[in-house]
Structures are given as structure tokens and as C-alpha cells.
Tab-separated table of C-alpha atoms and ligand atoms in Angstrom:
chain	number	residue	atom	x	y	z
A	1	MET	CA	0.000	0.000	0.000
A	2	LYS	CA	1.613	3.225	-1.157
A	3	ILE	CA	1.244	6.281	1.112
A	4	THR	CA	1.177	9.757	-0.449
A	5	LEU	CA	0.945	13.180	1.204
A	6	ILE	CA	-0.678	16.091	-0.625
A	7	LYS	CA	-1.502	19.646	0.402
A	8	GLY	CA	-4.716	20.677	-1.293
A	9	ASP	CA	-8.440	20.410	-1.802
A	10	ILE	CA	-9.807	16.857	-1.631
A	11	THR	CA	-12.649	17.687	-4.041
A	12	LYS	CA	-10.107	18.058	-6.854
A	13	ILE	CA	-8.396	14.705	-6.464
A	14	LYS	CA	-8.882	11.924	-8.984
A	15	VAL	CA	-8.963	8.742	-6.923
A	16	ASP	CA	-11.391	5.853	-6.620
A	17	VAL	CA	-12.834	7.213	-3.377
A	18	VAL	CA	-12.556	10.343	-1.243
A	19	VAL	CA	-13.495	10.283	2.425
A	20	ASN	CA	-15.760	12.974	3.861
A	21	ALA	CA	-15.612	14.222	7.468
A	22	ALA	CA	-19.396	14.185	7.862
A	23	ASN	CA	-21.698	14.504	10.876
A	24	SER	CA	-24.125	11.859	12.057
A	25	SER	CA	-27.083	13.463	10.249
A	26	LEU	CA	-25.306	12.777	6.911
A	27	LEU	CA	-27.141	15.807	5.561
A	28	GLY	CA	-24.150	18.078	4.966
A	29	GLY	CA	-22.436	20.843	6.895
A	30	GLY	CA	-19.412	23.144	6.701
A	31	GLY	CA	-15.689	22.431	6.236
A	32	VAL	CA	-14.723	19.587	3.926
A	33	ASP	CA	-18.311	18.234	4.093
A	34	GLY	CA	-19.679	21.488	2.644
A	35	ALA	CA	-16.959	21.520	-0.028
A	36	ILE	CA	-17.704	17.907	-1.103
A	37	HIS	CA	-21.462	18.473	-1.359
A	38	ARG	CA	-20.994	21.782	-3.235
A	39	ALA	CA	-18.531	20.354	-5.745
A	40	GLY	CA	-20.208	16.941	-6.074
A	41	GLY	CA	-23.774	18.227	-6.500
A	42	PRO	CA	-27.153	17.061	-5.205
A	43	MET	CA	-26.785	13.364	-6.113
A	44	ILE	CA	-24.599	12.905	-3.051
A	45	LEU	CA	-27.228	14.350	-0.710
A	46	HIS	CA	-29.962	12.236	-2.343
A	47	GLU	CA	-28.002	9.065	-1.629
A	48	CYS	CA	-27.272	10.239	1.926
A	49	GLN	CA	-30.997	10.746	2.425
A	50	ASP	CA	-31.691	7.227	1.132
A	51	ILE	CA	-29.175	5.863	3.650
A	52	ARG	CA	-30.823	7.899	6.420
A	53	ASN	CA	-34.196	6.430	5.477
A	54	ARG	CA	-32.796	2.905	5.516
A	55	GLN	CA	-30.570	2.915	8.602
A	56	GLY	CA	-31.073	6.207	10.449
A	57	LYS	CA	-28.132	8.338	11.533
A	58	CYS	CA	-24.505	7.296	11.065
A	59	LYS	CA	-22.821	6.701	14.423
A	60	THR	CA	-19.473	8.248	15.325
A	61	GLY	CA	-16.628	6.084	14.004
A	62	GLU	CA	-18.807	4.399	11.376
A	63	ALA	CA	-18.847	4.942	7.613
A	64	VAL	CA	-21.272	4.807	4.671
A	65	ILE	CA	-20.736	5.087	0.916
A	66	THR	CA	-22.411	7.106	-1.854
A	67	THR	CA	-21.803	8.252	-5.393
A	68	ALA	CA	-19.295	11.068	-5.853
A	69	GLY	CA	-21.658	12.944	-8.184
A	70	ASN	CA	-19.654	15.475	-10.203
A	71	LEU	CA	-16.381	14.981	-8.315
A	72	PRO	CA	-13.427	13.458	-10.178
A	73	ALA	CA	-13.532	10.569	-7.669
A	74	LYS	CA	-15.864	7.584	-8.253
A	75	LYS	CA	-17.293	7.359	-4.736
A	76	VAL	CA	-17.477	9.213	-1.428
A	77	ILE	CA	-17.188	7.463	1.926
A	78	HIS	CA	-18.815	9.525	4.674
A	79	THR	CA	-17.461	8.909	8.143
A	80	VAL	CA	-18.264	10.696	11.400
A	81	GLY	CA	-15.338	11.767	13.545
A	82	PRO	CA	-15.571	12.407	17.300
A	83	VAL	CA	-16.033	15.934	18.654
A	84	TYR	CA	-13.053	16.798	20.860
A	85	ASN	CA	-14.294	17.204	24.413
A	86	ASP	CA	-11.395	19.095	26.076
A	87	GLY	CA	-9.567	15.847	26.785
A	88	ASN	CA	-12.250	14.476	29.133
A	89	ARG	CA	-12.898	11.358	27.098
A	90	LEU	CA	-9.676	11.319	25.143
A	91	GLU	CA	-9.043	7.567	25.037
A	92	LYS	CA	-12.575	6.873	23.820
A	93	GLU	CA	-12.356	9.685	21.257
A	94	LYS	CA	-8.992	8.448	19.970
A	95	GLN	CA	-10.481	4.992	19.415
A	96	LEU	CA	-13.462	6.466	17.569
A	97	LEU	CA	-11.145	8.511	15.344
A	98	ALA	CA	-9.078	5.388	14.563
A	99	ASP	CA	-12.356	3.572	13.757
A	100	CYS	CA	-13.175	6.258	11.143
A	101	TYR	CA	-10.038	5.334	9.216
A	102	SER	CA	-10.277	1.547	9.580
A	103	ASN	CA	-14.007	1.435	8.792
A	104	SER	CA	-13.445	3.641	5.717
A	105	LEU	CA	-10.669	1.347	4.501
A	106	LYS	CA	-12.895	-1.693	5.086
A	107	LEU	CA	-15.696	-0.131	3.075
A	108	ALA	CA	-13.289	0.782	0.261
A	109	GLU	CA	-12.092	-2.825	0.143
A	110	ALA	CA	-15.647	-4.169	0.149
A	111	ASN	CA	-16.418	-1.962	-2.854
A	112	ASP	CA	-13.216	-2.887	-4.680
A	113	LEU	CA	-11.884	0.685	-4.562
A	114	LYS	CA	-8.118	0.729	-4.823
A	115	THR	CA	-7.112	4.358	-4.253
A	116	ILE	CA	-8.466	6.376	-1.340
A	117	ALA	CA	-7.929	9.971	-0.174
A	118	PHE	CA	-8.475	11.012	3.449
A	119	PRO	CA	-8.893	14.513	4.910
A	120	ASN	CA	-7.734	15.200	8.484
A	121	ILE	CA	-10.977	14.102	10.132
A	122	SER	CA	-12.120	15.933	13.306
A	123	THR	CA	-9.330	18.558	13.141
A	124	GLY	CA	-11.554	21.427	11.991
A	125	ILE	CA	-14.994	22.193	13.405
A	126	TYR	CA	-14.699	19.176	15.767
A	127	ARG	CA	-11.499	20.738	17.288
A	128	PHE	CA	-9.411	17.595	17.746
A	129	PRO	CA	-5.757	18.521	18.495
A	130	LYS	CA	-4.019	18.201	15.125
A	131	SER	CA	-0.872	16.457	16.309
A	132	ILE	CA	-2.767	13.736	18.205
A	133	ALA	CA	-5.164	13.282	15.282
A	134	ALA	CA	-2.238	12.955	12.840
A	135	ASP	CA	-0.648	10.220	14.975
A	136	ILE	CA	-3.944	8.316	15.017
A	137	GLU	CA	-4.557	8.699	11.290
A	138	ILE	CA	-1.051	7.569	10.358
A	139	GLU	CA	-1.073	4.669	12.824
A	140	SER	CA	-4.478	3.325	11.854
A	141	VAL	CA	-3.693	3.498	8.143
A	142	LEU	CA	-0.231	1.936	8.479
A	143	ASN	CA	-1.574	-0.824	10.730
A	144	TYR	CA	-4.325	-1.684	8.287
A	145	LYS	CA	-3.156	-4.595	6.222
A	146	SER	CA	-4.944	-4.557	2.921
A	147	GLU	CA	-4.528	-6.986	0.076
A	148	THR	CA	-6.471	-4.827	-2.351
A	149	ILE	CA	-5.971	-1.129	-1.596
A	150	GLU	CA	-3.069	0.191	-3.646
A	151	GLU	CA	-2.701	3.793	-2.493
A	152	VAL	CA	-3.768	5.928	0.465
A	153	ILE	CA	-3.448	9.691	0.025
A	154	PHE	CA	-3.401	11.961	3.066
A	155	VAL	CA	-4.834	15.288	1.930
A	156	CYS	CA	-3.982	18.238	4.175
A	157	PHE	CA	-5.840	21.448	3.483
A	158	ASP	CA	-4.196	23.690	6.048
A	159	ASP	CA	-0.490	24.290	6.392
A	160	GLU	CA	-0.325	23.222	10.053
A	161	ASN	CA	-1.603	19.738	9.246
A	162	TYR	CA	0.625	19.490	6.164
A	163	GLN	CA	3.771	20.326	8.158
A	164	LEU	CA	2.796	17.840	10.898
A	165	TYR	CA	2.266	15.023	8.406
A	166	LYS	CA	5.471	15.830	6.539
A	167	GLU	CA	7.407	15.536	9.771
A	168	LYS	CA	5.632	12.416	11.069
A	169	LEU	CA	5.790	10.511	7.767
A	170	LYS	CA	9.575	10.958	7.423
B	1	AR6	N1	-10.198	19.458	1.254
B	1	AR6	C1	-9.473	18.800	2.204
B	1	AR6	N2	-9.513	19.112	3.505
B	1	AR6	C2	-10.336	20.132	3.873
B	1	AR6	C3	-11.129	20.852	2.953
B	1	AR6	C4	-11.039	20.474	1.569
B	1	AR6	N3	-11.748	21.079	0.635
B	1	AR6	N4	-11.825	21.806	3.646
B	1	AR6	C5	-11.470	21.682	4.940
B	1	AR6	N5	-10.567	20.690	5.082
B	1	AR6	P1	-13.836	19.877	9.109
B	1	AR6	P2	-14.445	18.007	11.298
B	1	AR6	C6	-9.882	20.196	6.284
B	1	AR6	O1	-14.235	21.052	9.918
B	1	AR6	O2	-13.500	18.724	12.209
B	1	AR6	C7	-18.846	19.752	9.143
B	1	AR6	O3	-19.774	20.773	9.359
B	1	AR6	C8	-9.749	21.154	7.454
B	1	AR6	O4	-8.580	21.980	7.289
B	1	AR6	O5	-14.230	19.827	7.680
B	1	AR6	O6	-14.389	16.513	11.238
B	1	AR6	C9	-19.468	18.374	9.240
B	1	AR6	O7	-20.782	18.360	8.735
B	1	AR6	C10	-9.571	20.204	8.619
B	1	AR6	O8	-8.194	19.893	8.814
B	1	AR6	O9	-14.354	18.484	9.768
B	1	AR6	C11	-19.441	18.139	10.716
B	1	AR6	O10	-20.538	18.757	11.359
B	1	AR6	C12	-10.283	18.922	8.154
B	1	AR6	O11	-10.647	19.139	6.790
B	1	AR6	C13	-18.159	18.792	11.167
B	1	AR6	O12	-17.881	19.795	10.181
B	1	AR6	C14	-11.530	18.589	8.961
B	1	AR6	O13	-12.252	19.764	9.228
B	1	AR6	C15	-17.011	17.824	11.166
B	1	AR6	O14	-15.894	18.452	11.726
């Protein structure tokens, strides 16, 4: 599994699947979620609504898959990161953040998607400390042994995350 680091906008990346940092409603929001729905168009929201009707909300740490609409990617995996709670439930939150990555990789494998791009889940509106989140993201991806996924791309939008990943991936 090749690991690549990119600084940029995940909506512009041509991969099999991009991961969205969604919320449990699955009905859109700000940050990368807003950007994905804006660039991908209404088909994504329609499929999210179908999922809502079938299974209800998406729990923290879990993941669901939809079309990517007008994005260059083929699919979007929506996963729900934990909200950082001032360190009060840190161990639980770290596990849930790791689950976001492993459950997204599992879903990519199940759908025969070979290249996957991740944003830095929970490090924006959900306020997770970026350095801790980067350690979790890198560890859960590197520990995931996949026979089928060929490339994982870490997409950092802000410079702070990009510098952290550059350092930690050395
Ligand atoms: N491409 C890649 N990364 C991006 C982009 C982009 N276009 N835009 C922002 N980021 P956030 P969260 C980075 O807030 O913390 C939404 O309202 C950003 O720099 O998008 O998991 C959802 O609906 C940051 O590092 O997600 C939820 O309610 C990272 O994406 C809530 O926000 C995550 O920031 C989820 O909060």
C-alpha cells in the first residue's frame, strides 16, 4: 500500500474514493463536508438521504458510501469523527477517530476501490488537536493490512496539518 501526502483540496483529487468528514445526520455541513457536497452536487445528498431512510443516523466512528456525483472521484465514503471534548474522554475519542479510518478502509475494500484519499478528520470544526489526530490517522492506516488497496493519500488542506504530516511521515 503506497502512502502519499498532498496539500490541497480533496474535491479536486482523482482517486477511486474520497473520504468525507461528515456529521451523524449525513445531511451536509461546513468544512470539507460542505466543499464535497458543493462540488459533487445534489446526487450525493440524495443518496445520503436514502441511507438515512434505511438505517437512520450514522454513528461516530462508522462509515457509509455514496456516489461522488460530479467529483473526479468515483465514490465518497462519509465517516463521522468524534467531537473533541477538552480531553475528558480522550481515550474513547482516539479509538473512535481510529475507527473512522479503519471502517473507511474496510468499506473501500468491500467496494473494490483501490485508491483512497483522506482529509484530516475531526481537526476542523470538531477541534481535535491536530498532532494527536495525525498520529492516530497515520497509525491506523499503516496498521491496516490490505490486500487490495493500492494507495492511500493523506490530503492536508491547512499548512499546520501538512507540516505535521510531513514531519511524522519521514
Ligand atoms: N479538502 C481537504 N480538507 C479540507 C477541505 C477540503 N476542501 N476543507 C477543509 N478541510 P472539518 P471536522 C480540512 O471542519 O472537524 C462539518 O460541518 C480542514 O482543514 O471539515 O471533522 C461536518 O458536517 C480540517 O483539517 O471536519 C461536521 O458537522 C479537516 O478538513 C463537522 O464539520 C476537517 O475539518 C465535522 O468536523
